[in-house]
Coordinates of C-alpha atoms and ligand atoms in Angstrom, one line a residue:
M575 CA -24.3 -6.4 -9.2
E576 CA -21.3 -7.8 -10.8
T577 CA -21.2 -11.6 -11.8
C578 CA -19.8 -13.6 -10.1
S579 CA -19.5 -17.5 -9.7
L580 CA -20.9 -18.8 -6.7
P581 CA -19.8 -21.9 -4.8
T582 CA -21.7 -24.0 -4.0
P583 CA -21.5 -24.5 -0.1
N584 CA -18.2 -26.6 0.5
R585 CA -16.9 -26.4 -2.4
V586 CA -13.3 -24.4 -2.1
D587 CA -11.5 -26.6 -3.8
L588 CA -10.0 -24.2 -6.2
G589 CA -7.6 -25.1 -8.4
F590 CA -4.3 -23.2 -7.9
D591 CA -1.4 -23.5 -10.1
Q592 CA 2.3 -22.9 -9.0
P593 CA 4.3 -21.7 -12.2
Y594 CA 6.6 -20.4 -9.8
R595 CA 8.3 -23.5 -9.3
S596 CA 9.0 -23.9 -13.0
L597 CA 12.0 -21.1 -11.9
G598 CA 13.7 -23.7 -10.5
S599 CA 14.3 -25.0 -6.8
E600 CA 17.0 -22.3 -5.9
F601 CA 14.1 -19.5 -6.5
F602 CA 11.8 -21.1 -3.5
S603 CA 10.9 -23.6 -1.1
P604 CA 8.1 -26.5 -1.1
V605 CA 6.2 -25.3 2.7
R606 CA 3.1 -27.2 3.7
P607 CA 1.8 -23.9 6.2
M608 CA 0.8 -24.9 9.4
G609 CA -2.4 -23.9 9.9
L610 CA -4.5 -22.5 12.9
P611 CA -6.6 -24.6 15.3
A612 CA -10.5 -24.1 15.0
P613 CA -10.2 -20.8 11.9
R614 CA -13.0 -18.6 11.5
L615 CA -13.0 -16.2 8.7
S616 CA -13.9 -12.9 10.6
L617 CA -13.5 -10.3 7.6
V618 CA -13.8 -10.9 4.3
S619 CA -13.7 -8.4 0.9
E620 CA -16.5 -8.7 -1.2
D621 CA -14.9 -6.5 -3.9
A622 CA -11.2 -8.4 -3.4
S623 CA -13.3 -11.9 -3.7
R624 CA -15.3 -11.2 -6.7
L625 CA -11.6 -10.0 -8.4
L626 CA -11.6 -13.9 -8.5
G627 CA -14.8 -14.4 -9.0
L628 CA -15.3 -15.8 -6.0
H629 CA -18.2 -15.4 -3.1
L630 CA -16.7 -15.8 0.4
G631 CA -19.4 -13.7 1.6
S632 CA -21.6 -16.9 2.0
T633 CA -23.3 -17.1 5.4
H634 CA -23.5 -20.9 5.0
P635 CA -21.7 -21.8 7.9
E636 CA -20.2 -24.5 6.1
T637 CA -18.8 -22.5 3.4
Q638 CA -17.4 -20.2 6.5
Q639 CA -15.9 -23.3 7.5
A640 CA -13.9 -24.8 4.5
W641 CA -12.7 -21.0 3.6
A642 CA -11.3 -20.9 7.2
E643 CA -9.7 -23.6 6.8
L644 CA -8.5 -23.3 3.5
F645 CA -6.8 -19.8 3.9
S646 CA -5.3 -20.1 7.1
G647 CA -3.5 -23.4 5.2
T648 CA -5.4 -25.4 7.4
T649 CA -6.7 -27.5 4.9
L650 CA -5.9 -27.5 1.9
P651 CA -7.8 -28.5 -1.5
A652 CA -5.8 -31.8 -3.8
G653 CA -2.9 -30.4 -5.9
C654 CA -2.3 -26.6 -4.1
D655 CA 1.2 -26.8 -3.2
P656 CA 2.5 -24.0 -1.6
I657 CA 6.2 -22.5 -1.7
S658 CA 8.1 -19.6 0.4
T659 CA 10.0 -17.7 -2.5
V660 CA 13.9 -16.6 -1.4
Y661 CA 14.9 -12.8 -1.5
S662 CA 17.2 -10.3 0.0
G663 CA 17.2 -7.1 0.7
H664 CA 18.5 -3.8 2.3
Q665 CA 17.4 -2.3 5.7
F666 CA 17.9 0.9 6.7
G667 CA 20.2 1.3 4.0
N668 CA 22.5 -1.7 4.9
W669 CA 22.8 -4.9 3.3
A670 CA 20.9 -7.6 5.2
G671 CA 21.3 -10.7 3.0
Q672 CA 19.1 -13.1 2.7
L673 CA 15.7 -13.0 4.0
G674 CA 12.7 -14.3 2.0
D675 CA 8.9 -14.9 3.0
G676 CA 9.6 -15.9 6.6
R677 CA 5.6 -15.8 7.5
A678 CA 4.2 -16.1 3.5
H679 CA 3.3 -19.3 1.6
L680 CA 1.9 -19.1 -2.0
L681 CA -0.6 -21.1 -2.3
G682 CA -0.9 -20.7 -6.0
E683 CA -2.4 -18.7 -8.9
L684 CA -6.0 -18.1 -9.7
D685 CA -7.1 -17.3 -13.2
A686 CA -8.8 -13.8 -12.7
P687 CA -12.5 -14.0 -14.4
D688 CA -12.3 -10.5 -15.8
A689 CA -8.5 -9.3 -16.4
T690 CA -9.7 -5.0 -16.8
Q691 CA -11.1 -5.8 -13.4
N692 CA -7.2 -6.3 -12.7
C693 CA -4.7 -3.5 -14.3
G694 CA -5.0 -6.1 -17.3
H695 CA -3.0 -9.2 -15.9
A696 CA -5.1 -12.1 -16.4
R697 CA -4.1 -13.7 -13.1
W698 CA -3.6 -14.0 -9.7
E699 CA -1.2 -14.5 -7.1
V700 CA -3.1 -15.9 -3.2
Q701 CA -0.8 -15.9 -1.2
L702 CA -0.8 -17.0 3.0
K703 CA 0.9 -14.3 5.5
G704 CA 1.5 -15.5 8.9
A705 CA 0.2 -18.9 8.6
G706 CA 3.8 -20.7 10.2
L707 CA 6.8 -20.8 9.8
T708 CA 8.9 -21.7 6.5
P709 CA 12.6 -21.8 5.9
Y710 CA 13.3 -18.3 5.2
S711 CA 11.7 -17.4 9.2
R712 CA 15.1 -16.4 10.8
H713 CA 14.8 -16.0 14.4
G714 CA 10.3 -15.5 13.7
D715 CA 7.5 -17.1 14.6
G716 CA 6.5 -17.4 11.2
R717 CA 3.3 -15.7 12.5
A718 CA 1.5 -13.0 12.2
V719 CA -1.2 -10.9 15.3
L720 CA -4.1 -10.0 14.8
R721 CA -3.5 -6.7 15.3
S722 CA -1.1 -6.0 12.8
S723 CA -3.4 -8.0 10.1
I724 CA -6.0 -6.1 11.0
R725 CA -4.1 -3.2 10.1
E726 CA -3.5 -4.7 6.8
F727 CA -6.2 -5.8 5.6
L728 CA -8.0 -2.4 6.8
C729 CA -5.2 -0.5 4.5
S730 CA -4.7 -2.6 1.4
E731 CA -8.3 -2.4 0.9
A732 CA -8.7 1.4 1.6
M733 CA -5.4 2.2 -0.6
W734 CA -7.5 0.3 -3.3
H735 CA -10.5 2.7 -3.7
L736 CA -8.2 5.5 -2.9
G737 CA -7.0 4.4 -6.3
I738 CA -4.1 3.9 -5.4
P739 CA -2.0 0.9 -6.6
T740 CA -1.3 -2.1 -3.7
T741 CA -1.5 -5.9 -3.5
R742 CA -5.2 -7.2 -1.9
A743 CA -6.9 -8.4 0.9
L744 CA -9.1 -10.6 0.8
C745 CA -9.8 -12.3 3.7
L746 CA -8.5 -12.3 7.5
V747 CA -9.1 -15.5 9.3
T748 CA -8.2 -15.7 13.1
S749 CA -7.6 -18.1 16.0
S750 CA -7.0 -18.6 19.6
L751 CA -3.5 -19.2 19.3
P752 CA -1.1 -17.2 21.5
V753 CA 1.7 -15.3 20.1
A754 CA 4.3 -13.7 22.0
R755 CA 4.8 -9.7 21.1
E756 CA 5.5 -7.1 23.4
R757 CA 2.8 -8.7 25.0
M758 CA 0.8 -11.9 24.4
E759 CA -1.8 -11.6 21.2
T760 CA -3.4 -13.9 19.5
A761 CA -2.4 -15.5 15.9
A762 CA -4.5 -14.5 12.1
V763 CA -4.0 -14.8 8.8
V764 CA -4.2 -12.7 5.7
T765 CA -5.0 -13.7 2.5
R766 CA -2.7 -11.5 -0.2
L767 CA -3.6 -10.7 -3.6
A768 CA -1.1 -9.0 -6.3
P769 CA -0.3 -10.7 -9.9
S770 CA 3.2 -10.6 -8.7
F771 CA 5.0 -10.4 -5.7
I772 CA 8.4 -10.3 -7.0
R773 CA 10.2 -7.4 -4.7
F774 CA 13.2 -5.6 -6.4
G775 CA 14.7 -8.3 -3.1
H776 CA 14.0 -10.9 -5.7
F777 CA 17.1 -9.6 -8.0
E778 CA 19.3 -8.7 -5.6
H779 CA 19.4 -11.8 -3.8
F780 CA 20.9 -13.6 -7.3
S781 CA 22.5 -11.0 -8.2
Y782 CA 24.6 -9.9 -5.6
S783 CA 25.4 -14.5 -5.1
G784 CA 26.7 -14.2 -8.5
R785 CA 24.0 -16.3 -9.8
H786 CA 23.4 -14.5 -13.1
A787 CA 21.9 -17.1 -15.5
A788 CA 19.4 -17.3 -12.7
L789 CA 19.3 -13.6 -12.3
R790 CA 17.9 -13.9 -16.3
R791 CA 15.7 -16.9 -15.7
L792 CA 14.1 -14.3 -13.0
A793 CA 14.3 -11.2 -15.9
D794 CA 12.9 -13.1 -17.9
W795 CA 10.0 -14.2 -15.9
T796 CA 9.1 -11.3 -14.4
I797 CA 8.9 -9.5 -18.2
A798 CA 6.6 -12.1 -19.3
R799 CA 4.9 -11.5 -16.3
I800 CA 4.1 -7.8 -15.6
D801 CA 5.6 -5.9 -18.2
P802 CA 5.6 -8.3 -21.6
A803 CA 6.0 -5.5 -24.2
C804 CA 9.3 -5.3 -22.5
A805 CA 10.7 -8.2 -24.5
D806 CA 9.8 -6.3 -27.8
A807 CA 13.0 -3.7 -26.2
A808 CA 16.4 -3.5 -27.8
N809 CA 17.3 -4.1 -24.3
P810 CA 14.9 -6.0 -22.3
V811 CA 16.1 -5.2 -18.8
L812 CA 16.8 -2.1 -19.4
A813 CA 12.8 -1.6 -20.3
L814 CA 11.9 -3.5 -16.8
L815 CA 14.2 -1.3 -14.8
Q816 CA 12.5 2.1 -16.9
G817 CA 9.3 0.1 -15.8
V818 CA 9.8 0.0 -12.5
V819 CA 11.2 3.5 -12.0
A820 CA 7.9 4.8 -13.6
R821 CA 5.7 2.7 -11.7
T822 CA 7.5 4.2 -8.8
A823 CA 7.4 7.2 -9.2
R824 CA 3.9 7.9 -9.8
L825 CA 2.8 5.2 -6.5
M826 CA 5.4 7.9 -4.8
A827 CA 3.2 11.2 -5.8
Q828 CA 0.2 9.4 -4.9
W829 CA 1.4 8.5 -1.3
Q830 CA 2.9 12.1 -0.6
C831 CA -0.4 13.2 -1.9
V832 CA -2.4 11.4 0.7
G833 CA 0.1 11.8 3.3
F834 CA 0.7 8.2 4.0
I835 CA 3.9 7.1 4.6
H836 CA 4.9 3.5 4.5
G837 CA 7.7 3.3 7.4
V838 CA 9.4 0.7 6.1
M839 CA 10.7 1.6 2.6
N840 CA 13.6 -1.2 2.5
T841 CA 14.2 -3.0 -0.6
D842 CA 12.8 -6.3 0.7
N843 CA 9.1 -4.3 0.5
M844 CA 9.5 -2.7 -3.0
S845 CA 7.3 -4.0 -5.4
M846 CA 8.6 -4.5 -9.0
L847 CA 4.9 -3.9 -10.0
G848 CA 5.4 -0.2 -8.3
W849 CA 2.1 -1.4 -5.6
T850 CA 2.3 -0.8 -1.7
L851 CA 4.1 -3.6 -0.3
D852 CA 3.8 -5.3 3.4
Y853 CA 2.5 -2.9 5.8
G854 CA 4.0 -2.8 8.3
P855 CA 4.0 0.3 10.7
F856 CA 2.8 2.9 8.1
A857 CA 0.6 5.7 8.9
F858 CA -1.6 8.3 7.3
M859 CA -0.1 11.6 8.8
D860 CA -3.3 14.1 10.4
G861 CA -1.0 17.0 11.4
F862 CA 1.4 17.5 8.8
D863 CA 5.2 17.5 9.3
P864 CA 7.3 16.1 6.6
A865 CA 9.8 14.5 9.3
H866 CA 7.0 12.4 10.5
T867 CA 7.7 8.9 11.0
P868 CA 5.0 6.8 12.6
N869 CA 8.1 4.0 13.0
T870 CA 9.9 4.1 16.2
T871 CA 12.6 1.4 15.7
D872 CA 13.6 3.7 12.8
R873 CA 15.7 7.0 15.2
S874 CA 16.8 8.6 12.2
G875 CA 13.6 9.2 10.6
R876 CA 15.3 7.6 6.9
Y877 CA 11.8 6.5 6.0
A878 CA 10.0 9.8 7.4
W879 CA 7.2 11.3 4.4
G880 CA 9.6 14.1 3.1
R881 CA 11.7 11.7 2.6
Q882 CA 10.4 8.9 0.4
P883 CA 10.6 9.7 -2.6
A884 CA 14.6 10.5 -2.1
I885 CA 14.9 6.1 -0.7
A886 CA 12.4 4.7 -3.3
R887 CA 15.3 6.5 -5.8
W888 CA 18.2 5.0 -3.9
N889 CA 16.6 1.2 -3.7
L890 CA 15.9 1.9 -7.4
L891 CA 19.5 2.0 -7.8
A892 CA 20.1 -0.9 -5.8
L893 CA 17.7 -2.7 -8.1
A894 CA 19.7 -1.2 -11.2
Q895 CA 22.8 -2.9 -9.7
A896 CA 21.4 -5.7 -9.0
L897 CA 20.4 -5.5 -12.9
L898 CA 23.7 -4.5 -14.2
P899 CA 25.2 -8.0 -15.2
L900 CA 22.0 -7.7 -17.4
I901 CA 21.8 -4.3 -18.8
G902 CA 25.4 -4.2 -19.5
D903 CA 26.2 -0.3 -20.0
P904 CA 26.3 1.2 -16.3
R905 CA 25.7 4.4 -17.9
L906 CA 21.9 3.0 -19.1
A907 CA 21.3 1.8 -16.0
I908 CA 22.2 5.4 -14.2
D909 CA 19.9 7.1 -16.6
A910 CA 17.1 5.3 -16.2
V911 CA 17.0 5.3 -12.4
E912 CA 17.9 9.2 -12.9
A913 CA 14.1 9.6 -14.5
F914 CA 12.7 8.8 -11.9
E915 CA 13.2 12.6 -10.3
P916 CA 11.4 14.4 -13.3
Q917 CA 8.9 11.8 -13.4
F918 CA 8.4 11.7 -9.4
S919 CA 8.2 15.4 -9.3
Q920 CA 5.4 16.2 -12.6
A921 CA 3.7 13.5 -11.4
M922 CA 3.3 15.0 -7.9
R923 CA 3.1 18.8 -9.0
A924 CA -0.2 17.6 -11.6
Q925 CA -1.5 16.0 -8.7
L926 CA -1.2 19.4 -6.5
Q927 CA -2.4 21.2 -8.8
D928 CA -5.3 19.0 -9.5
K929 CA -5.9 18.9 -5.2
L930 CA -5.8 22.3 -5.4
G931 CA -8.4 23.1 -8.3
L932 CA -5.6 25.4 -10.0
G933 CA -6.8 23.8 -13.5
A934 CA -4.2 24.7 -16.5
P935 CA -0.6 25.1 -14.9
Q936 CA 0.2 29.0 -14.7
G937 CA 3.4 30.8 -13.7
G938 CA 3.4 31.0 -10.3
D939 CA 1.5 28.0 -9.6
D940 CA 4.5 25.8 -7.6
A941 CA 5.4 29.0 -5.2
L942 CA 2.0 28.9 -4.4
V943 CA 1.4 25.4 -3.5
D944 CA 4.6 25.9 -2.4
A945 CA 3.6 28.5 0.2
W946 CA 0.4 26.1 1.1
L947 CA 2.9 23.2 2.1
A948 CA 4.4 25.9 3.8
A949 CA 1.6 27.1 6.4
M950 CA 0.4 23.6 7.1
A951 CA 4.0 22.7 8.1
E952 CA 3.5 25.3 10.5
N953 CA 0.6 24.5 12.0
Q954 CA 1.0 21.3 11.4
A955 CA -2.4 21.6 9.8
D956 CA -3.6 17.9 9.8
W957 CA -3.2 16.7 5.9
T958 CA -6.4 15.3 5.2
L959 CA -8.7 17.8 6.3
S960 CA -6.3 21.2 5.1
F961 CA -6.8 19.7 1.0
R962 CA -11.0 18.6 1.5
L963 CA -11.9 21.5 3.8
L964 CA -10.5 23.4 1.3
S965 CA -12.6 23.0 -1.2
P966 CA -15.5 25.2 -0.1
L967 CA -13.6 28.2 0.2
S968 CA -15.3 30.8 -1.6
A969 CA -13.1 32.3 -5.0
N970 CA -14.8 35.4 -3.6
P971 CA -12.2 38.1 -1.9
G972 CA -15.0 39.0 0.1
S973 CA -16.5 35.7 1.4
P974 CA -15.9 34.6 4.6
I975 CA -13.0 31.7 5.2
P976 CA -15.1 28.7 6.3
E977 CA -14.5 28.5 9.9
A978 CA -13.8 24.3 9.9
L979 CA -10.9 25.7 7.4
Q980 CA -9.4 28.4 9.7
S981 CA -9.5 26.6 12.6
L982 CA -6.6 24.0 11.5
F983 CA -4.8 27.6 11.1
A984 CA -5.1 28.9 14.3
T985 CA -1.9 28.3 15.7
R986 CA -0.2 30.5 13.1
P987 CA -2.8 32.2 11.0
Q988 CA -0.4 34.9 9.5
R989 CA 0.9 32.9 5.9
F990 CA -2.3 31.3 5.8
H991 CA -4.2 34.4 5.6
T992 CA -2.3 35.5 3.4
W993 CA -1.8 32.6 1.2
V994 CA -5.3 32.8 1.2
A995 CA -5.5 36.2 -0.5
E996 CA -3.0 35.0 -3.1
Y997 CA -4.9 32.1 -4.3
R998 CA -8.1 33.7 -4.1
Q999 CA -6.7 35.9 -7.3
R1000 CA -5.5 32.4 -8.4
L1001 CA -8.7 31.3 -8.6
Q1002 CA -10.4 34.4 -10.3
Q1003 CA -8.0 34.2 -13.2
Q1004 CA -9.9 30.9 -13.6
G1005 CA -12.9 31.8 -14.6
R1006 CA -13.9 28.6 -13.0
A1007 CA -17.7 28.1 -10.9
D1008 CA -16.8 27.6 -6.6
A1009 CA -19.2 24.7 -7.5
E1010 CA -17.5 23.5 -10.7
R1011 CA -14.1 23.5 -8.7
K1012 CA -15.2 21.7 -5.2
L1013 CA -16.6 18.9 -6.8
A1014 CA -13.2 18.5 -8.8
M1015 CA -11.5 18.9 -5.8
D1016 CA -13.4 16.4 -3.7
L1017 CA -12.4 13.8 -5.8
V1018 CA -9.3 13.9 -5.8
N1019 CA -9.1 14.8 -1.9
P1020 CA -10.2 12.0 0.4
R1021 CA -12.4 13.1 3.6
F1022 CA -11.5 9.1 5.1
V1023 CA -7.9 7.6 5.3
L1024 CA -7.4 4.7 7.1
R1025 CA -6.5 7.3 11.0
H1026 CA -4.7 5.4 13.3
H1027 CA -7.0 6.6 16.0
L1028 CA -9.6 4.9 13.8
A1029 CA -7.6 1.7 13.4
Q1030 CA -6.6 1.6 16.5
D1031 CA -10.2 1.6 18.1
V1032 CA -11.4 -1.0 15.5
I1033 CA -8.4 -3.2 16.7
A1034 CA -9.4 -3.2 20.5
Q1035 CA -13.1 -4.5 19.6
A1036 CA -11.8 -6.7 16.7
E1037 CA -9.4 -8.2 20.0
A1038 CA -12.3 -8.3 22.3
G1039 CA -14.3 -10.9 19.7
D1040 CA -16.1 -8.2 17.6
F1041 CA -15.7 -7.8 14.6
S1042 CA -18.9 -5.2 13.2
A1043 CA -16.7 -1.9 14.2
T1044 CA -13.4 -3.4 11.3
R1045 CA -16.5 -4.1 8.9
E1046 CA -18.1 -0.5 9.3
L1047 CA -14.9 0.7 9.4
M1048 CA -14.3 -0.5 6.2
A1049 CA -17.5 0.0 4.7
V1050 CA -16.7 3.7 5.0
L1051 CA -13.4 3.8 3.2
R1052 CA -14.7 1.9 0.2
H1053 CA -16.4 5.8 -0.6
P1054 CA -13.2 7.7 1.0
Y1055 CA -13.9 10.4 -1.9
A1056 CA -17.6 10.6 -1.1
E1057 CA -19.2 12.9 1.5
Q1058 CA -21.2 10.0 3.8
P1059 CA -22.3 13.4 5.7
E1060 CA -23.7 10.3 8.8
H1061 CA -19.9 9.4 8.7
A1062 CA -18.4 12.4 10.2
A1063 CA -16.9 11.1 12.7
Y1064 CA -14.4 9.1 11.3
A1065 CA -13.2 12.2 8.9
A1066 CA -12.3 14.2 12.2
A1067 CA -8.7 13.9 13.2
P1068 CA -7.9 12.6 15.8
P1069 CA -9.1 13.9 19.2
Q1070 CA -6.3 15.9 21.8
D1071 CA -6.2 13.0 24.2
A1072 CA -5.0 10.1 21.2
E1073 CA -2.0 8.8 21.0
A1074 CA 0.1 9.7 18.4
P1075 CA 0.9 6.7 16.3
A1076 CA 3.8 5.1 17.6
L1077 CA 4.9 1.8 15.9
S1078 CA 7.5 -0.5 16.5
C1079 CA 8.0 -3.7 13.5
S1080 CA 6.6 -6.0 15.7
S1081 CA 4.0 -7.5 14.1
Ligands
AMP2314 P1 9.3 -6.8 7.2 O1 10.4 -5.9 8.4 O2 8.1 -7.3 8.1 O3 9.5 -6.8 5.9 O4 10.3 -8.3 7.6 C1 11.4 -8.7 6.8 C2 12.1 -10.3 6.9 O5 11.4 -11.2 8.4 C3 11.2 -10.5 6.0 O6 11.5 -11.6 5.4 C4 9.6 -11.5 6.9 O7 9.3 -12.9 6.1 C5 10.6 -11.8 8.3 N1 9.2 -11.8 9.0 C6 8.8 -10.6 9.5 N2 8.2 -10.9 10.7 C7 8.2 -12.5 10.9 C8 8.2 -13.4 11.7 N3 7.1 -13.0 13.0 N4 8.3 -14.7 11.5 C9 9.4 -15.0 10.6 N5 9.8 -14.4 9.7 C10 9.0 -12.7 10.1
MG2315 MG1 8.5 -7.6 4.2

């Protein structure tokens, strides 16, 4: 059991710092959250609360109530002065001008009791999402509905357990406050944690409005917070950009390899940390279709699975452009972004190599991987199951192909069977025991991801007031690579009659 300091009942008067204020008033607005009427602490991530040395899972009713009041922004401890930050961004490839935290309040920062649990970051920013209007709400209501809040809560924790960098979700507070979307829904607040919520769009905001002194302050701040080694480089801001490029390339390879589609890769949703940020109309692919996007607003498929790496590069170019006044030589900035493609490809190839259990690369491996993906695509084979069910396949050409694997390729089996023969030949050259390879493959090919239909099921129950299914799903997603035979139903592809993920930006 990890150590954690247990708060005494009602002791939720956390000491939040607000160093972002030191950047100056043009970077934020002080905003009191509107809070929620009769807030209830409905979901807690014990893992995330331990990162802060807290124990939100206390069953003491008064303590629970105090957490609910705090993490809905209803009652704040003395000295907590929340802010909302300003940023801009490119949305769907077009300059959107000023955006900002339209429904996010930064409560402040808390120390991480153990920085090793926190990728080495010593502090966490604690942010409420959905706690009411801010000066950046534009036409929005400052709220987030229960449906989208559960999706964000579950997915950020699930991504973390997959080993993919992401903002964390501490807890979900609910209320009966009605919120109008396509239908009437109710409001919720997710508390998110990140070492920094700085987005590409924060830099675009100050650069494109010609405020270069502010841009410089933001760059210095970001370097000090997330990549202090850059300060020693000959061109610190160039080094910052190079770091973002490298982190984003790694992140894209990780997204691609688990079939994750973010859905809205606008520059204001891209984190300087290279962490997954802002869960909206995301999905994990069921049947493999590179052109798939769950976002119905994205008619051209700009943010489809197969385009995510190219879009990341496009976004990095927008960031490079924004940083140009500080970098100086455009050639340096362009070269930094040009490193994205080889870094992404190398990371993607290395991961696919592991996912197929191929061991050290050999000539012909890239073609073998591409042929596998082609066989998957022509069958629209389930992304997660295809990789996971490949691991029990024996290298022995005489042994049968497991039925569960074969059935994924039943529509157009020919290429698949040719591929299996080649794959087996390749495995035999490697000479690794089947069992050993299976073990290694199962460590990198998850059995459980947050499939759309699973999320829909638990959301329906939560909307009826029962969060037990959400908690059970969350428990399963904490161990995505384990077999968990008792939870086989959560590993299955969606039922034939399930609706395909079709999500709008409405959240
Ligand atoms: P998103 O598409 O969620 O990344 O949001 C883009 C911008 O719209 C950001 O500035 C958000 O803060 C803002 N926004 C989204 N939904 C709302 C809402 N319900 N109320 C206020 N602002 C919102
Ligand atoms: Mg956003």
